[in-house]
Structure formats: structure tokens, C-alpha cells
């Protein structure tokens, strides 16, 4: 039997963690942990698991191990121990914990190896006295001779691209379809270098270093390498704490960052709490949190992001930096989830840190890589506008100049969630320009890739031409001409101007200039993942209906336009994706004005007076007690002149 290493908490902390698990916010998670279907898990481990499937099967086994070991550490239970030991046996039966190879031979721990290594070393610690000497020796051997070197190989390759012999898919790894096997892995060392998977790989290195500290000759070197990798990663991120891949990818990344940081601090004497402004990260998560009536854990879903951060890293930030914003977010509905990793939130949560959002949070920010965010407040009934400008980024979509608009507890303009990572799957379409509330030119979107290297960045850029804010308004202008030109379209200007008169009025002016006459269309997508969204059209505009709110859009143009509704061409079993489309016929110059009012269900919308002039429009009217008098003067180049 091995001695407990106390990798994440000391025995004296156990009553505190148990008290946290008894809190109402953690009750559902803890109940799920203790009442899981052990019979199904045992059947999976004994009869169904495939030891050549390092994807889903290995992940499920690691989850069972982690869950049972933690439950036993909190409340000793021989049944949890028995299931954990069975899971550990199966996990150690895998030849490797990943599916990427170096030189066609050696494991590169870039994908699954890190998360499995963390689960195994923590479980070995929590189960130490219940494991036999042989079982413990098997863990030490696997971490020392396979998982640790695999993690080192991944982190080294990400850091020293020119010294990589070559990464490729393991031909013996099962569970992957041909489209994944066809991915070109050759540039992955450079691609993964700057995205979230650097930290996942590094967490495996930190786990090996902490577990083998003082008893393996390479452990100290692995600890130093993990420290350097983590500092390099955060040094490249925006200083304001924003995370280009979105809040759920921030959560995945920093959950494992925080675990690695704790392992290195507690066992290896390396303290990374000075490596970044972690309270600024909590403010970023707050900024992109987007609760609605139907989804309290939603987020500004630019790119592949689809939910707000989980509680794990936020709890760590709250504890170590006495940060009230982080603890406030931990205790919001939907943040603590029925996932095994929420155990770390229970370990780190500090009830003495106030549940209090920072008083200096601004409601208007431009987040890297160019996401304009404007809010009327922070609750589910407040309004949020987000405009996607800026540069490419991992996990992005073809979404330049796309808009999100949330009001009265409903997403009124939205991007569909959970686009496929597989270019052969119908939901790959959800990544494309046509599935976003932006502009199509001749039915085509701007430049994007075909998934040749995965979900990495495209070449599409947009430029934020202007951004200004006031006490109850926001103005932003973004030009995406370069992104459309990358797709071979004859574009001089593809400029979108957004004026948000908080909280209920959104004015959008689209200007497209071409070198050959083509039609232009603006699309406005409606949330319907719950089959509760609808859009209707007429000659003057369109109406969006959701269970708690409606939106009315009134259209003006410098030439005749047509308004209709349609759905994305998707198989019926993949969902129905409705949208409104405003089409300007073929021409060199296109000017479309979309004036939107949002209101709670049952309230009336105004009829705006829109007067056209040679250089623009004059808009007057009133909505929900706010008088509007806006003049938009277009210019040959640059942002229009707007007075209001």
C-alpha cells in the first residue's frame, strides 16, 4: 500500500470540503456522484470497453475512476473502491492514452493523455491505502514510462515545431471515422501550440511530475517544463483576461491549468499564481455570460463556444485571490454541473469569499479577437448585443460581422449551437456564413476552410472601423471586405454599422460595394433548438417570436428588396433552423437599413418613420418610452456619420 500524497487537499481540509458538498448549490452534483448507475459502469468495464479506443471508451473509464475515487475520499465506501480499482485496471490495459504519434511510433500526449493522467494520479492518491503494492507499482510504471514521456513529447513539440519528426494519426486507434483519419496532422504542433490543448497536454506533464516527485529522475525536469509551458501559454493571451476560444474553452483550459498549478505548487514548490491576472479572467467570464429564461448557463456563443464556464477554475480564483466576481459566478444557476470535474470546485470553493460581482465591471467592451459586447445589465431579462469583428481564431466560425441580440430573457438573433467538428457531418453547415446573422454575397459567405486540419483558424479578417459608447448606447462599425475577398468575391466594402439604443432598439446599416453586379442578402437567424422560435415576414420586414419576447424588424433600402423566411437545408433529425432573409437584387452598390425593436411578449411594436435622403436615412419614432431621432449619413469611405 502507498502513502497518501495529499495532492489537492490535506486531511484537515476534509470537513470543509464535506460542508461545501452539503450546500444546496452542490447538492445535485453530489447526489449524482453518489447515485450513479454502478451496475451499468461495471458492465461497461467488464464487457463493453474496447482497449483500442482511446477516445470515448477511455474517457468514460477515466471518469468512472475519478468519480469513484473522489466519492470514496469524501465518504469511504468499499463499493466505490471496487469499481475504481476495476476502472484503473482497464485504463492501465491501454497501450497508450492518446491517438497522435511522433515518427509513427511514440505517443504524443496532446489529446486524451493529459486528462487521463490527471484522473489516474488523483485517484491513486485518494485510493492509496486501498490499492495493493502491485496496483500502485503499475500506476508508477505507466506514468513514468508512458504517460509522462508522452506528455513531454507533446509539450516539447508544441514549443519546438522545427524539431518535430512528424505527428500523425495512430492507425491502430479505434473509434474514429475516416474524415478524422484524413486530417493533416503535420501542422498540429504549431496549431496546438497556441490553443487550449497546450494546457491539456501540460496538465499530464504536471501530473507526472507531482506524482513522481522525489522518486523519479525526470520528475524535476517535467515540473520545470510544465511551469515554463503554462507561463508561455498565458503570456500570449490578452492582458485583459479575455479568452479568444470562448468561455467553455476557457473553462476546460483553466480547469486543467488550475489542477496543474495546484499539483506543482503543493508537491514541486512551483507557484504559478503570479503567472496571469486571474481575477481579470473572472471578469471576462462575467462579460460573456448570457443567461436567458430557458438557459441560465448560456454564453455569447461566438464560434464553437456554447455555454458559460463551469465552477472549477472560478472556485480556484475565488479562493486564491479572494475574488467576489469568481465566487458570484460559481453560485449562479448552471455553473456547478453534474460532471466529475465539479469535484475540484468543491475542493476549492471558499464560502468566506463574498458572492459579489465587482463594482467596476463595465457593460461595454471589445474582447479579443474582435468581439464587441454591449449590455444593459447582467440578469436574464437584460439586453445584450454582440458583434463579431476582428481576426481569425481557433474554434471560430465563418461569422464576420455577425450579430447576437438578446432581450427580455430571449435570444432574438442567435448563432445555432454545437456545430460539428466533422466536415462530413450535416452540422458542419452551422459553421458557415449562411448559418449566421450576417451578409451573403451572391449566396456565398466569406472565406473558411474545409476542416483539413481540424477546427483551426481561417484567413478571414474584419476591421473594427469605429466603436463608441455612452450611458445608454453603443455604436460599432465593422468592415469584413477582406474576409469576402479571400473567398474570391469582388468586394470593395462589406461594412456593418450597429447602433444599440439600450435596452430595446437595435439599428443595423449594411453597406456592400462590389466591382461587378451581384445580389446581396442579410440573414437573421432565430433560436429554435427548443422548437419554440418562429419568424414571419411581410413586404416591410419580419417578426421574430419566442416564448417570452418578440422582435420586429423594419427594413429600408436604396433599391428594391425582398423579405422572406426559410430554414437551413438540414436533415430533419438534425433540427430546424429558421431565419429571415432580406435580399437586394444584383448591383454594384447595396444599402440596407434594419431597424429592430424588442419587447416582452404581448407588447406592441412601433412603426418607424424612415425618410431616405441622397446620403442616408432619417429615422424617427418611439418605443417603450424612448423617443428616437437618428440621422445616418453615408460616406464614400469609412464609417457613416450618425447623430442621435
PDB file of C-alpha atoms in Angstrom, residues 467-570:
ATOM      1  CA  UNK A 467     -16.506  51.902 -31.615  1.00  0.00           C
ATOM      2  CA  UNK A 468     -18.048  54.383 -29.196  1.00  0.00           C
ATOM      3  CA  UNK A 469     -20.227  54.094 -26.115  1.00  0.00           C
ATOM      4  CA  UNK A 470     -22.431  56.295 -23.972  1.00  0.00           C
ATOM      5  CA  UNK A 471     -24.516  55.858 -20.841  1.00  0.00           C
ATOM      6  CA  UNK A 472     -27.339  54.102 -22.705  1.00  0.00           C
ATOM      7  CA  UNK A 473     -25.995  53.439 -26.199  1.00  0.00           C
ATOM      8  CA  UNK A 474     -23.254  51.728 -28.190  1.00  0.00           C
ATOM      9  CA  UNK A 475     -22.070  52.335 -31.734  1.00  0.00           C
ATOM     10  CA  UNK A 476     -19.814  49.940 -33.647  1.00  0.00           C
ATOM     11  CA  UNK A 477     -18.738  49.776 -37.285  1.00  0.00           C
ATOM     12  CA  UNK A 478     -17.004  46.726 -38.756  1.00  0.00           C
ATOM     13  CA  UNK A 479     -15.823  46.116 -42.311  1.00  0.00           C
ATOM     14  CA  UNK A 480     -15.392  42.492 -43.431  1.00  0.00           C
ATOM     15  CA  UNK A 481     -14.496  43.146 -47.080  1.00  0.00           C
ATOM     16  CA  UNK A 482     -11.147  41.370 -46.698  1.00  0.00           C
ATOM     17  CA  UNK A 483     -12.865  38.204 -45.497  1.00  0.00           C
ATOM     18  CA  UNK A 484     -15.154  38.074 -48.549  1.00  0.00           C
ATOM     19  CA  UNK A 485     -12.318  38.965 -50.912  1.00  0.00           C
ATOM     20  CA  UNK A 486     -10.415  35.938 -49.548  1.00  0.00           C
ATOM     21  CA  UNK A 487     -13.280  33.839 -50.945  1.00  0.00           C
ATOM     22  CA  UNK A 488     -12.815  35.349 -54.410  1.00  0.00           C
ATOM     23  CA  UNK A 489     -15.762  37.725 -54.217  1.00  0.00           C
ATOM     24  CA  UNK A 490     -15.430  41.140 -55.942  1.00  0.00           C
ATOM     25  CA  UNK A 491     -15.829  43.197 -52.760  1.00  0.00           C
ATOM     26  CA  UNK A 492     -14.677  46.727 -52.009  1.00  0.00           C
ATOM     27  CA  UNK A 493     -16.735  47.240 -48.861  1.00  0.00           C
ATOM     28  CA  UNK A 494     -18.761  44.912 -46.617  1.00  0.00           C
ATOM     29  CA  UNK A 495     -19.443  47.268 -43.754  1.00  0.00           C
ATOM     30  CA  UNK A 496     -21.935  46.813 -40.941  1.00  0.00           C
ATOM     31  CA  UNK A 497     -22.870  49.659 -38.606  1.00  0.00           C
ATOM     32  CA  UNK A 498     -24.626  48.769 -35.361  1.00  0.00           C
ATOM     33  CA  UNK A 499     -26.324  51.327 -33.116  1.00  0.00           C
ATOM     34  CA  UNK A 500     -27.706  49.845 -29.890  1.00  0.00           C
ATOM     35  CA  UNK A 501     -30.080  52.127 -28.004  1.00  0.00           C
ATOM     36  CA  UNK A 502     -30.329  50.225 -24.752  1.00  0.00           C
ATOM     37  CA  UNK A 503     -32.223  48.166 -23.940  1.00  0.00           C
ATOM     38  CA  UNK A 504     -34.746  47.571 -26.739  1.00  0.00           C
ATOM     39  CA  UNK A 505     -33.698  49.216 -30.009  1.00  0.00           C
ATOM     40  CA  UNK A 506     -31.115  47.895 -32.455  1.00  0.00           C
ATOM     41  CA  UNK A 507     -30.339  49.703 -35.712  1.00  0.00           C
ATOM     42  CA  UNK A 508     -28.174  47.959 -38.303  1.00  0.00           C
ATOM     43  CA  UNK A 509     -26.901  49.527 -41.518  1.00  0.00           C
ATOM     44  CA  UNK A 510     -25.244  47.226 -44.068  1.00  0.00           C
ATOM     45  CA  UNK A 511     -23.196  48.728 -46.906  1.00  0.00           C
ATOM     46  CA  UNK A 512     -21.761  46.495 -49.619  1.00  0.00           C
ATOM     47  CA  UNK A 513     -19.818  47.811 -52.620  1.00  0.00           C
ATOM     48  CA  UNK A 514     -18.768  45.470 -55.438  1.00  0.00           C
ATOM     49  CA  UNK A 515     -16.745  45.655 -58.649  1.00  0.00           C
ATOM     50  CA  UNK A 516     -19.320  43.578 -60.539  1.00  0.00           C
ATOM     51  CA  UNK A 517     -23.081  43.475 -60.029  1.00  0.00           C
ATOM     52  CA  UNK A 518     -24.212  40.713 -57.662  1.00  0.00           C
ATOM     53  CA  UNK A 519     -27.138  40.253 -55.263  1.00  0.00           C
ATOM     54  CA  UNK A 520     -26.616  40.713 -51.531  1.00  0.00           C
ATOM     55  CA  UNK A 521     -28.589  39.176 -48.680  1.00  0.00           C
ATOM     56  CA  UNK A 522     -28.708  39.811 -44.952  1.00  0.00           C
ATOM     57  CA  UNK A 523     -29.754  36.832 -42.818  1.00  0.00           C
ATOM     58  CA  UNK A 524     -31.296  36.939 -39.353  1.00  0.00           C
ATOM     59  CA  UNK A 525     -31.320  33.619 -37.523  1.00  0.00           C
ATOM     60  CA  UNK A 526     -33.919  32.670 -34.921  1.00  0.00           C
ATOM     61  CA  UNK A 527     -33.397  30.422 -31.898  1.00  0.00           C
ATOM     62  CA  UNK A 528     -35.332  27.197 -32.404  1.00  0.00           C
ATOM     63  CA  UNK A 529     -33.365  24.465 -30.645  1.00  0.00           C
ATOM     64  CA  UNK A 530     -36.393  24.046 -28.358  1.00  0.00           C
ATOM     65  CA  UNK A 531     -38.867  24.220 -31.293  1.00  0.00           C
ATOM     66  CA  UNK A 532     -40.209  27.474 -29.831  1.00  0.00           C
ATOM     67  CA  UNK A 533     -38.853  30.001 -32.309  1.00  0.00           C
ATOM     68  CA  UNK A 534     -40.703  31.429 -35.293  1.00  0.00           C
ATOM     69  CA  UNK A 535     -40.186  34.093 -37.931  1.00  0.00           C
ATOM     70  CA  UNK A 536     -42.810  35.677 -40.174  1.00  0.00           C
ATOM     71  CA  UNK A 537     -42.248  38.162 -42.973  1.00  0.00           C
ATOM     72  CA  UNK A 538     -44.060  40.834 -44.947  1.00  0.00           C
ATOM     73  CA  UNK A 539     -43.095  43.436 -47.503  1.00  0.00           C
ATOM     74  CA  UNK A 540     -41.816  45.850 -44.844  1.00  0.00           C
ATOM     75  CA  UNK A 541     -39.765  43.475 -42.686  1.00  0.00           C
ATOM     76  CA  UNK A 542     -40.049  40.497 -40.378  1.00  0.00           C
ATOM     77  CA  UNK A 543     -41.105  39.458 -36.874  1.00  0.00           C
ATOM     78  CA  UNK A 544     -39.304  37.042 -34.557  1.00  0.00           C
ATOM     79  CA  UNK A 545     -41.350  35.303 -31.873  1.00  0.00           C
ATOM     80  CA  UNK A 546     -40.028  33.497 -28.821  1.00  0.00           C
ATOM     81  CA  UNK A 547     -41.968  32.350 -25.712  1.00  0.00           C
ATOM     82  CA  UNK A 548     -41.206  35.491 -23.660  1.00  0.00           C
ATOM     83  CA  UNK A 549     -40.371  38.164 -26.238  1.00  0.00           C
ATOM     84  CA  UNK A 550     -40.788  39.327 -29.797  1.00  0.00           C
ATOM     85  CA  UNK A 551     -38.709  41.379 -32.191  1.00  0.00           C
ATOM     86  CA  UNK A 552     -39.964  43.471 -35.068  1.00  0.00           C
ATOM     87  CA  UNK A 553     -37.552  44.464 -37.855  1.00  0.00           C
ATOM     88  CA  UNK A 554     -38.477  47.213 -40.299  1.00  0.00           C
ATOM     89  CA  UNK A 555     -36.353  47.389 -43.468  1.00  0.00           C
ATOM     90  CA  UNK A 556     -35.320  50.233 -45.746  1.00  0.00           C
ATOM     91  CA  UNK A 557     -33.034  50.106 -48.773  1.00  0.00           C
ATOM     92  CA  UNK A 558     -31.693  52.264 -51.544  1.00  0.00           C
ATOM     93  CA  UNK A 559     -33.070  49.803 -54.079  1.00  0.00           C
ATOM     94  CA  UNK A 560     -35.968  47.389 -54.111  1.00  0.00           C
ATOM     95  CA  UNK A 561     -35.537  44.463 -51.715  1.00  0.00           C
ATOM     96  CA  UNK A 562     -37.401  41.254 -50.922  1.00  0.00           C
ATOM     97  CA  UNK A 563     -38.054  39.771 -47.480  1.00  0.00           C
ATOM     98  CA  UNK A 564     -38.717  36.082 -46.978  1.00  0.00           C
ATOM     99  CA  UNK A 565     -38.215  33.329 -44.438  1.00  0.00           C
ATOM    100  CA  UNK A 566     -36.605  29.941 -44.862  1.00  0.00           C
ATOM    101  CA  UNK A 567     -34.730  27.228 -42.988  1.00  0.00           C
ATOM    102  CA  UNK A 568     -31.228  25.892 -43.435  1.00  0.00           C
ATOM    103  CA  UNK A 569     -31.137  22.810 -45.698  1.00  0.00           C
ATOM    104  CA  UNK A 570     -30.568  20.272 -42.931  1.00  0.00           C
TER     105      UNK A 570
END
